[in-house]
Short mmCIF file of C-alpha atoms in Angstrom, two decimals:
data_model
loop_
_atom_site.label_atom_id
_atom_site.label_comp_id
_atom_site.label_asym_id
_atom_site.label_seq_id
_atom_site.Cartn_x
_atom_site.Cartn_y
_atom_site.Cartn_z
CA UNK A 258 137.34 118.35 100.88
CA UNK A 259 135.22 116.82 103.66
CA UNK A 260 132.14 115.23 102.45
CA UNK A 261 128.85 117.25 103.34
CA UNK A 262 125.50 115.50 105.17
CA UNK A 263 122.83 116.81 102.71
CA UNK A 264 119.40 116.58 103.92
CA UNK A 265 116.44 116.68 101.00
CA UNK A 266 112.96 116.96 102.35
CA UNK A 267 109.64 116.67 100.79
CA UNK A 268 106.02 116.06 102.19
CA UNK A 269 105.39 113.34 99.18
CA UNK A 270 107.49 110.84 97.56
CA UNK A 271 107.98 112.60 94.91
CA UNK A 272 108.34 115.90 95.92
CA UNK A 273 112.27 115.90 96.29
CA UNK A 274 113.12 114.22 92.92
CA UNK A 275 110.65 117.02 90.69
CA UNK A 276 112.24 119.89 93.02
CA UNK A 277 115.77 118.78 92.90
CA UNK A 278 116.43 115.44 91.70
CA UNK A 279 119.05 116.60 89.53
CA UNK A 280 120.88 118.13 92.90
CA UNK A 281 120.55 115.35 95.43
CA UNK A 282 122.02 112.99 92.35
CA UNK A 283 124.92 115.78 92.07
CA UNK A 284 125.96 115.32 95.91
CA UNK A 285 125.63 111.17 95.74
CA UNK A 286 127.79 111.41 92.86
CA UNK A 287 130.56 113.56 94.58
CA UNK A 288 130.04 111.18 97.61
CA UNK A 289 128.63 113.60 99.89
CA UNK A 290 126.15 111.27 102.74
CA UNK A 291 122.63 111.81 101.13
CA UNK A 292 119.53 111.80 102.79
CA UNK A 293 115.74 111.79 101.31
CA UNK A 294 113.48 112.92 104.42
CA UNK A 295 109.51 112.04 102.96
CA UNK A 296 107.36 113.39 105.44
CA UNK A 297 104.26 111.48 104.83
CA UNK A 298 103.20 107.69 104.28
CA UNK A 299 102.69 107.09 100.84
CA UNK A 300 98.80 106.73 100.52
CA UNK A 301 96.99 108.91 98.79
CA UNK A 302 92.99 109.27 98.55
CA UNK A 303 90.64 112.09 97.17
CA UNK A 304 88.07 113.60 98.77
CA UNK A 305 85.46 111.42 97.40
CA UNK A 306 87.23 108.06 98.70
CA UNK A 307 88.84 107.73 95.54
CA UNK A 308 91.70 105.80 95.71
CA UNK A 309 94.53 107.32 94.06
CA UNK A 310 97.48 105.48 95.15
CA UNK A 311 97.96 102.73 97.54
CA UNK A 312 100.68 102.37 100.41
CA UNK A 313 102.50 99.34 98.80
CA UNK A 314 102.56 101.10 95.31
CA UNK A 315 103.61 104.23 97.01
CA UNK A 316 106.12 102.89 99.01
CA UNK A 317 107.83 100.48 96.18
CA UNK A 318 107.82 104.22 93.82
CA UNK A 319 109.50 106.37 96.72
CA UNK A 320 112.04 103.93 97.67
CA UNK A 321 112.91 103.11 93.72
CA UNK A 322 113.21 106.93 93.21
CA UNK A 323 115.69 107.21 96.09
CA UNK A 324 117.72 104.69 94.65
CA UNK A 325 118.00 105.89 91.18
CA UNK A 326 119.37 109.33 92.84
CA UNK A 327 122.30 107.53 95.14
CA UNK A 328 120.17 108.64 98.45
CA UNK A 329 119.32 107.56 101.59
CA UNK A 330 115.17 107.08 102.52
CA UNK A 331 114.19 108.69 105.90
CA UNK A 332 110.35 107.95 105.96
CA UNK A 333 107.87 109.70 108.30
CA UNK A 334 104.47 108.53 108.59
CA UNK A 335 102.57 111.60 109.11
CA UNK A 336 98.66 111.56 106.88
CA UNK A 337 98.90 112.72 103.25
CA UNK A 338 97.20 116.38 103.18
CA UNK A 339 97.69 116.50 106.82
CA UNK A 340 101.37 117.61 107.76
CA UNK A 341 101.00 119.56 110.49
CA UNK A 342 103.33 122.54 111.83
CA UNK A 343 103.82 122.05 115.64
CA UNK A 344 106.34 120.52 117.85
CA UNK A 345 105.77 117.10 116.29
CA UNK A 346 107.05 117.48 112.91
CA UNK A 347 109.56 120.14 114.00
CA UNK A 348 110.97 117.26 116.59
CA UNK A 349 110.83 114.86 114.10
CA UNK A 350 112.74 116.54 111.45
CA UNK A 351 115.31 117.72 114.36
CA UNK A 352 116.34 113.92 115.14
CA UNK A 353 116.97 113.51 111.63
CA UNK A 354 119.08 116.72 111.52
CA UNK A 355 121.16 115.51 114.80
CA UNK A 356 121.18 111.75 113.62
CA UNK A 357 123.05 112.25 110.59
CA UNK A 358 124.79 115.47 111.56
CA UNK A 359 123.41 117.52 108.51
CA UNK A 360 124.63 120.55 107.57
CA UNK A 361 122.97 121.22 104.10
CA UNK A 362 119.25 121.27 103.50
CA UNK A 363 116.99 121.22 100.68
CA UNK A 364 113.09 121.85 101.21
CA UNK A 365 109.74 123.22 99.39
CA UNK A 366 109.45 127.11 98.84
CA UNK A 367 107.89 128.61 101.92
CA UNK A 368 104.96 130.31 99.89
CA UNK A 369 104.10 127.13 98.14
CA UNK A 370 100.29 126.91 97.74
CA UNK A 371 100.17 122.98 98.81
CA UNK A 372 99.76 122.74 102.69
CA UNK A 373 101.12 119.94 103.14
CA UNK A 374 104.38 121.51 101.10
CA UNK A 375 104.00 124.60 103.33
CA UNK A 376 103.81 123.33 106.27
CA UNK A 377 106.96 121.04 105.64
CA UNK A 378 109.23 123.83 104.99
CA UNK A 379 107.77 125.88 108.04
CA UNK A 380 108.94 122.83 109.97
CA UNK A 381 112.32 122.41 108.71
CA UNK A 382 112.78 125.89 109.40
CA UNK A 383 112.04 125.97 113.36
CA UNK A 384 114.12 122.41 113.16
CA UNK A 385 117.19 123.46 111.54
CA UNK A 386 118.17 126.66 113.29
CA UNK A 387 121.27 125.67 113.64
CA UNK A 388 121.72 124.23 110.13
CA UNK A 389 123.94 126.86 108.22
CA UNK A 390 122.49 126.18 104.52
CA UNK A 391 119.23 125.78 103.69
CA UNK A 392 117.40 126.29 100.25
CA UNK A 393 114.42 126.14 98.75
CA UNK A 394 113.36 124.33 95.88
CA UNK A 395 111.55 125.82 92.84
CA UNK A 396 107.47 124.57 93.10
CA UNK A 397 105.73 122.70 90.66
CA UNK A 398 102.27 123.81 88.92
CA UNK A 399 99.48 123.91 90.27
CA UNK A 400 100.98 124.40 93.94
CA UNK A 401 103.42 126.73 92.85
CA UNK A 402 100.68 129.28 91.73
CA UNK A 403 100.80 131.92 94.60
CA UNK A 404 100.71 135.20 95.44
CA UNK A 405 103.55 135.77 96.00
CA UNK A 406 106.55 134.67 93.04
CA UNK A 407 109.48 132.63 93.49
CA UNK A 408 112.91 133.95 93.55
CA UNK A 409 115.53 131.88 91.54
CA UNK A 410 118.57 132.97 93.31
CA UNK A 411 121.14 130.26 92.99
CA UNK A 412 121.39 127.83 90.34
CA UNK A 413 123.04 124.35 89.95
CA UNK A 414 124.19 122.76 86.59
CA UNK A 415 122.77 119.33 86.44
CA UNK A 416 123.31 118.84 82.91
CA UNK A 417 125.06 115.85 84.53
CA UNK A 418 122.73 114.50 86.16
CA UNK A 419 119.43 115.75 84.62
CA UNK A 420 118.60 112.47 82.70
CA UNK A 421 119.41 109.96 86.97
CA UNK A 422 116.27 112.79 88.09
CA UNK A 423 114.05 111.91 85.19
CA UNK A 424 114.33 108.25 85.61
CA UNK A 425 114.11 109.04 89.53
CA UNK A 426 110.32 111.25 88.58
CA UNK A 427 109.29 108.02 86.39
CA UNK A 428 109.87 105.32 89.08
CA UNK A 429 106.53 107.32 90.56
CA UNK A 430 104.43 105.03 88.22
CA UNK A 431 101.10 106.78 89.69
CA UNK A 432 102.04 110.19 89.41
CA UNK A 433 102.93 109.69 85.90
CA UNK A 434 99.08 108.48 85.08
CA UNK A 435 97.83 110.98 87.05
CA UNK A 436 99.98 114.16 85.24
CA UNK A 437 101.80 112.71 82.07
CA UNK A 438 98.44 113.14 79.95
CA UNK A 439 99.04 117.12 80.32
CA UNK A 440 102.90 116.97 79.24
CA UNK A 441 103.99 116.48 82.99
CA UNK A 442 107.44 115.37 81.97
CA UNK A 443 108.07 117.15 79.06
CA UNK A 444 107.07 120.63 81.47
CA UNK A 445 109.95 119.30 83.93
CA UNK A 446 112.40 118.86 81.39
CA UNK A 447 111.21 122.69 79.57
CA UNK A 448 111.93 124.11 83.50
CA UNK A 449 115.50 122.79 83.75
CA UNK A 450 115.88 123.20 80.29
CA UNK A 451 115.01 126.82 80.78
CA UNK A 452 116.57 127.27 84.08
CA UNK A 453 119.86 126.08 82.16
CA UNK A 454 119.91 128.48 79.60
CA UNK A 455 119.68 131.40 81.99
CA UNK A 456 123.10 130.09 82.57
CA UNK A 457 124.72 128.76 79.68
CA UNK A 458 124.02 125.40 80.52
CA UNK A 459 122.45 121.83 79.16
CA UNK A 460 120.00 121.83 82.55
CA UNK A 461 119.85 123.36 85.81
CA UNK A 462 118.09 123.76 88.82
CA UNK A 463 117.40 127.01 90.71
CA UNK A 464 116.91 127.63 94.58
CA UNK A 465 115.45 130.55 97.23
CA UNK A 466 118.00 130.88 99.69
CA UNK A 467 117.07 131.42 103.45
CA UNK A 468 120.55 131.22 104.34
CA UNK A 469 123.64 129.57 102.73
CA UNK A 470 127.55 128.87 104.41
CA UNK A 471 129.94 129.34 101.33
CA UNK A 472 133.65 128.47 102.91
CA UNK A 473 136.22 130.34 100.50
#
């Protein structure tokens, strides 16, 4: 079977390996060409000029994470809490999608509460019209906390792979001391743990479909 061109996208660093780590370490592994598209450069400050992680740190966590998962690192260097929808980002993404002749992509949830997230996915939609899969990957709390809920249509067993998207989530040093003290990992793990079961399997993880090419 010809190998697919898988295209992962996330606004962060480590968007893609919380949302589907477990996935993008499934297609490395069956030696489909893997690409990790981070939209944003990796510094990160709050509102009150706190810093909360800086470029080198960032940028040695989101290329480590990459690597654990057998992936190739795309960066973009749009501002952190500033991805914007328009014809930049959506030409941006579309090189990417002719340069490496993708034909499978995995992005945020459309409704996803984080702008930055949102604004991604909106993006990689006008981008990838001609793309003939692309899925959404389940949020994670708090920007997963909308309106509107999200629909767990197709699943993937990553019982295989489940333990390469932990270490993946780890190598992001600063976002473990900024969410571990409130059971960040152990919450991942309960998800795909959870999403499993619905299945009959170790671990899984679960996807919104906007449209999806099965050849049988």
């Amino acid at each position: 079977m010809k190998a697919r061109n898988v295209l992962a996208v996330g606004a962060h660093g480590d968007d893609i390996e919380i949302g589907c780590g477990g996935v993008v370490a499934k297609h490395a592994k069956k030696g489909d060409n893997v690409y990790m598209l981070v939209m944003t450069t990796p510094e990160y400050t709050n509102y009150d000029g706190t810093v909360l992680r800086g470029r080198a740190e960032g940028e040695i966590e989101t290329v480590d994470g990459a690597k654990i998962l057998g992936a190739k690192l795309v960066q973009l260097d749009f501002d952190t809490k500033n991805v914007p929808y328009n014809g930049e980002s959506v030409e941006a993404i579309n090189k990417v999608i002719d340069d490496y002749d993708i034909d499978t992509i995995y992005t945020h949830w459309l409704h996803d509460t984080h702008q930055d997230h949102m604004r991604t996915t909106k993006s990689v939609f006008s981008a990838a019209r001609y793309v003939s899969t692309i899925l959404m990957y389940e949020p994670e709390y708090p920007a997963g906390r909308s309106y509107l809920g999200f629909r767990n249509q197709y699943y993937v067993d990553i019982s295989d792979t489940f333990e390469a998207k932990l270490e993946a989530i780890k190598k992001h040093v600063s976002q473990i001391k900024k969410y571990e003290p409130d059971g960040f990992l152990e919450a991942i793990e309960g998800r795909c743990r959870h999403r499993g079961y619905q299945i009959g399997r170790r671990y899984a993880e679960t996807f919104e479909v906007l449209r999806m090419l099965d050849d049988i």
